[in-house]
mmCIF file of C-alpha atoms in Angstrom:
data_model
loop_
_atom_site.group_PDB
_atom_site.id
_atom_site.type_symbol
_atom_site.label_atom_id
_atom_site.label_comp_id
_atom_site.label_asym_id
_atom_site.label_seq_id
_atom_site.Cartn_x
_atom_site.Cartn_y
_atom_site.Cartn_z
ATOM 1 C CA MET A 1 -28.467 -1.219 24.440
ATOM 2 C CA ILE A 2 -28.796 -1.851 20.756
ATOM 3 C CA GLN A 3 -24.735 -0.644 20.587
ATOM 4 C CA GLN A 4 -24.047 -3.326 22.872
ATOM 5 C CA ALA A 5 -26.753 -6.011 21.415
ATOM 6 C CA SER A 6 -24.651 -4.837 18.422
ATOM 7 C CA GLU A 7 -20.979 -5.235 19.641
ATOM 8 C CA ASP A 8 -21.764 -8.450 21.491
ATOM 9 C CA LEU A 9 -22.950 -10.341 18.026
ATOM 10 C CA HIS A 10 -19.593 -8.980 16.568
ATOM 11 C CA ARG A 11 -18.020 -10.140 19.014
ATOM 12 C CA LEU A 12 -19.480 -13.844 19.168
ATOM 13 C CA PHE A 13 -19.691 -14.118 14.913
ATOM 14 C CA GLY A 14 -17.143 -11.757 13.973
ATOM 15 C CA CYS A 15 -14.336 -14.558 13.883
ATOM 16 C CA TYR A 16 -16.702 -17.313 11.637
ATOM 17 C CA PRO A 17 -14.291 -18.415 8.373
ATOM 18 C CA PHE A 18 -15.437 -16.354 5.446
ATOM 19 C CA THR A 19 -14.680 -17.373 1.814
ATOM 20 C CA THR A 20 -15.412 -15.495 -1.452
ATOM 21 C CA ARG A 21 -13.776 -15.225 -5.217
ATOM 22 C CA VAL A 22 -12.420 -12.406 -7.279
ATOM 23 C CA LEU A 23 -13.967 -10.888 -9.945
ATOM 24 C CA GLU A 24 -11.356 -8.192 -11.402
ATOM 25 C CA SER A 25 -7.735 -7.664 -10.519
ATOM 26 C CA ALA A 26 -5.762 -5.175 -12.007
ATOM 27 C CA ASN A 27 -2.967 -2.643 -11.679
ATOM 28 C CA ASN A 28 -2.830 -4.812 -8.336
ATOM 29 C CA ARG A 29 -6.168 -3.654 -7.180
ATOM 30 C CA ILE A 30 -8.490 -6.968 -6.750
ATOM 31 C CA VAL A 31 -12.629 -6.509 -6.391
ATOM 32 C CA ILE A 32 -14.181 -8.837 -4.504
ATOM 33 C CA ALA A 33 -17.492 -10.226 -4.057
ATOM 34 C CA ALA A 34 -18.256 -8.831 -1.063
ATOM 35 C CA GLY A 35 -18.776 -6.220 0.663
ATOM 36 C CA ALA A 36 -20.819 -4.120 4.252
ATOM 37 C CA GLN A 37 -23.705 -6.962 3.493
ATOM 38 C CA ASP A 38 -21.045 -9.387 3.675
ATOM 39 C CA LYS A 39 -19.822 -7.847 7.161
ATOM 40 C CA ILE A 40 -16.238 -6.288 4.836
ATOM 41 C CA ARG A 41 -14.409 -3.329 6.432
ATOM 42 C CA MET A 42 -11.591 -1.137 5.202
ATOM 43 C CA GLY A 43 -8.219 -2.288 6.986
ATOM 44 C CA ASP A 44 -9.576 -5.844 6.422
ATOM 45 C CA LYS A 45 -6.790 -8.425 5.325
ATOM 46 C CA LEU A 46 -8.251 -11.675 3.694
ATOM 47 C CA MET A 47 -5.664 -14.619 1.998
ATOM 48 C CA VAL A 48 -5.858 -14.825 -1.436
ATOM 49 C CA TYR A 49 -5.455 -18.139 -2.782
ATOM 50 C CA SER A 50 -4.943 -19.064 -6.584
ATOM 51 C CA ALA A 51 -7.890 -21.047 -8.488
ATOM 52 C CA ALA A 52 -5.546 -23.076 -10.288
ATOM 53 C CA GLY A 53 -5.445 -26.146 -8.309
ATOM 54 C CA ILE A 54 -6.015 -28.274 -4.851
ATOM 55 C CA ALA A 55 -4.060 -28.667 -1.941
ATOM 56 C CA PRO A 56 -1.649 -31.614 -2.694
ATOM 57 C CA SER A 57 -3.795 -33.908 -0.295
ATOM 58 C CA GLY A 58 -6.874 -33.576 -2.544
ATOM 59 C CA ARG A 59 -8.133 -30.464 0.220
ATOM 60 C CA GLY A 60 -8.764 -27.311 0.782
ATOM 61 C CA LEU A 61 -7.836 -25.049 -0.996
ATOM 62 C CA SER A 62 -2.869 -24.685 -1.820
ATOM 63 C CA ASP A 63 -1.112 -22.303 -4.052
ATOM 64 C CA GLN A 64 -1.407 -18.614 -1.191
ATOM 65 C CA VAL A 65 -1.512 -15.853 -3.493
ATOM 66 C CA GLY A 66 -0.459 -13.131 -1.009
ATOM 67 C CA ILE A 67 -2.542 -11.380 1.755
ATOM 68 C CA LEU A 68 -5.048 -8.454 0.391
ATOM 69 C CA THR A 69 -5.593 -5.441 1.897
ATOM 70 C CA ILE A 70 -9.166 -4.121 1.597
ATOM 71 C CA ASN A 71 -9.252 -0.434 1.031
ATOM 72 C CA GLU A 72 -12.825 0.541 -0.472
ATOM 73 C CA VAL A 73 -15.981 -0.785 1.020
ATOM 74 C CA SER A 74 -19.281 -0.909 -1.050
ATOM 75 C CA ALA A 75 -22.608 -2.858 -0.529
ATOM 76 C CA ASN A 76 -21.883 -5.777 -2.370
ATOM 77 C CA THR A 77 -18.358 -5.566 -3.610
ATOM 78 C CA ALA A 78 -14.582 -4.863 -1.575
ATOM 79 C CA ALA A 79 -11.439 -3.681 -3.812
ATOM 80 C CA GLY A 80 -7.880 -3.608 -2.334
ATOM 81 C CA SER A 81 -4.376 -4.566 -2.648
ATOM 82 C CA LEU A 82 -1.767 -7.113 -2.232
ATOM 83 C CA ASP A 83 1.212 -6.331 0.909
ATOM 84 C CA SER A 84 4.166 -6.801 -0.118
ATOM 85 C CA GLY A 85 5.571 -10.079 -0.443
ATOM 86 C CA ALA A 86 2.550 -11.196 -3.018
ATOM 87 C CA GLN A 87 4.050 -14.586 -4.613
ATOM 88 C CA GLY A 88 1.776 -14.771 -8.108
ATOM 89 C CA VAL A 89 -0.730 -13.166 -10.128
ATOM 90 C CA VAL A 90 -4.272 -12.943 -9.217
ATOM 91 C CA ARG A 91 -6.803 -13.634 -11.425
ATOM 92 C CA PRO A 92 -11.063 -13.839 -11.453
ATOM 93 C CA GLY A 93 -12.114 -16.557 -9.826
ATOM 94 C CA ASP A 94 -9.151 -16.838 -7.534
ATOM 95 C CA TRP A 95 -10.770 -17.160 -4.159
ATOM 96 C CA VAL A 96 -9.845 -14.820 -1.035
ATOM 97 C CA LYS A 97 -10.842 -15.876 2.626
ATOM 98 C CA SER A 98 -10.279 -15.023 5.983
ATOM 99 C CA PHE A 99 -6.899 -15.997 8.250
ATOM 100 C CA GLY A 100 -6.849 -16.201 11.599
ATOM 101 C CA SER A 101 -3.885 -13.548 12.662
ATOM 102 C CA PRO A 102 -1.910 -13.786 16.445
#
């Protein structure tokens, strides 16, 4: 019963948007300020946005840098690398956000 309840909760709340910040970035290893306690799991993919500017409309994030794939998870942090095709440099303070996948 507990397992089923856990799966039901994950299904209900697993799709909510999530945003955090980059803590460290070196040698294509990016550490973010979220981990297992925030429901981050190995294999998760998150979009990285530059913190250098805002969208031309004045709202939201701009300058997508690339997609971060998580390959290490601890309680409060997670780390991963950018997928090929990234367009830019990731710096501490940049934004990382979940996105819907087709």
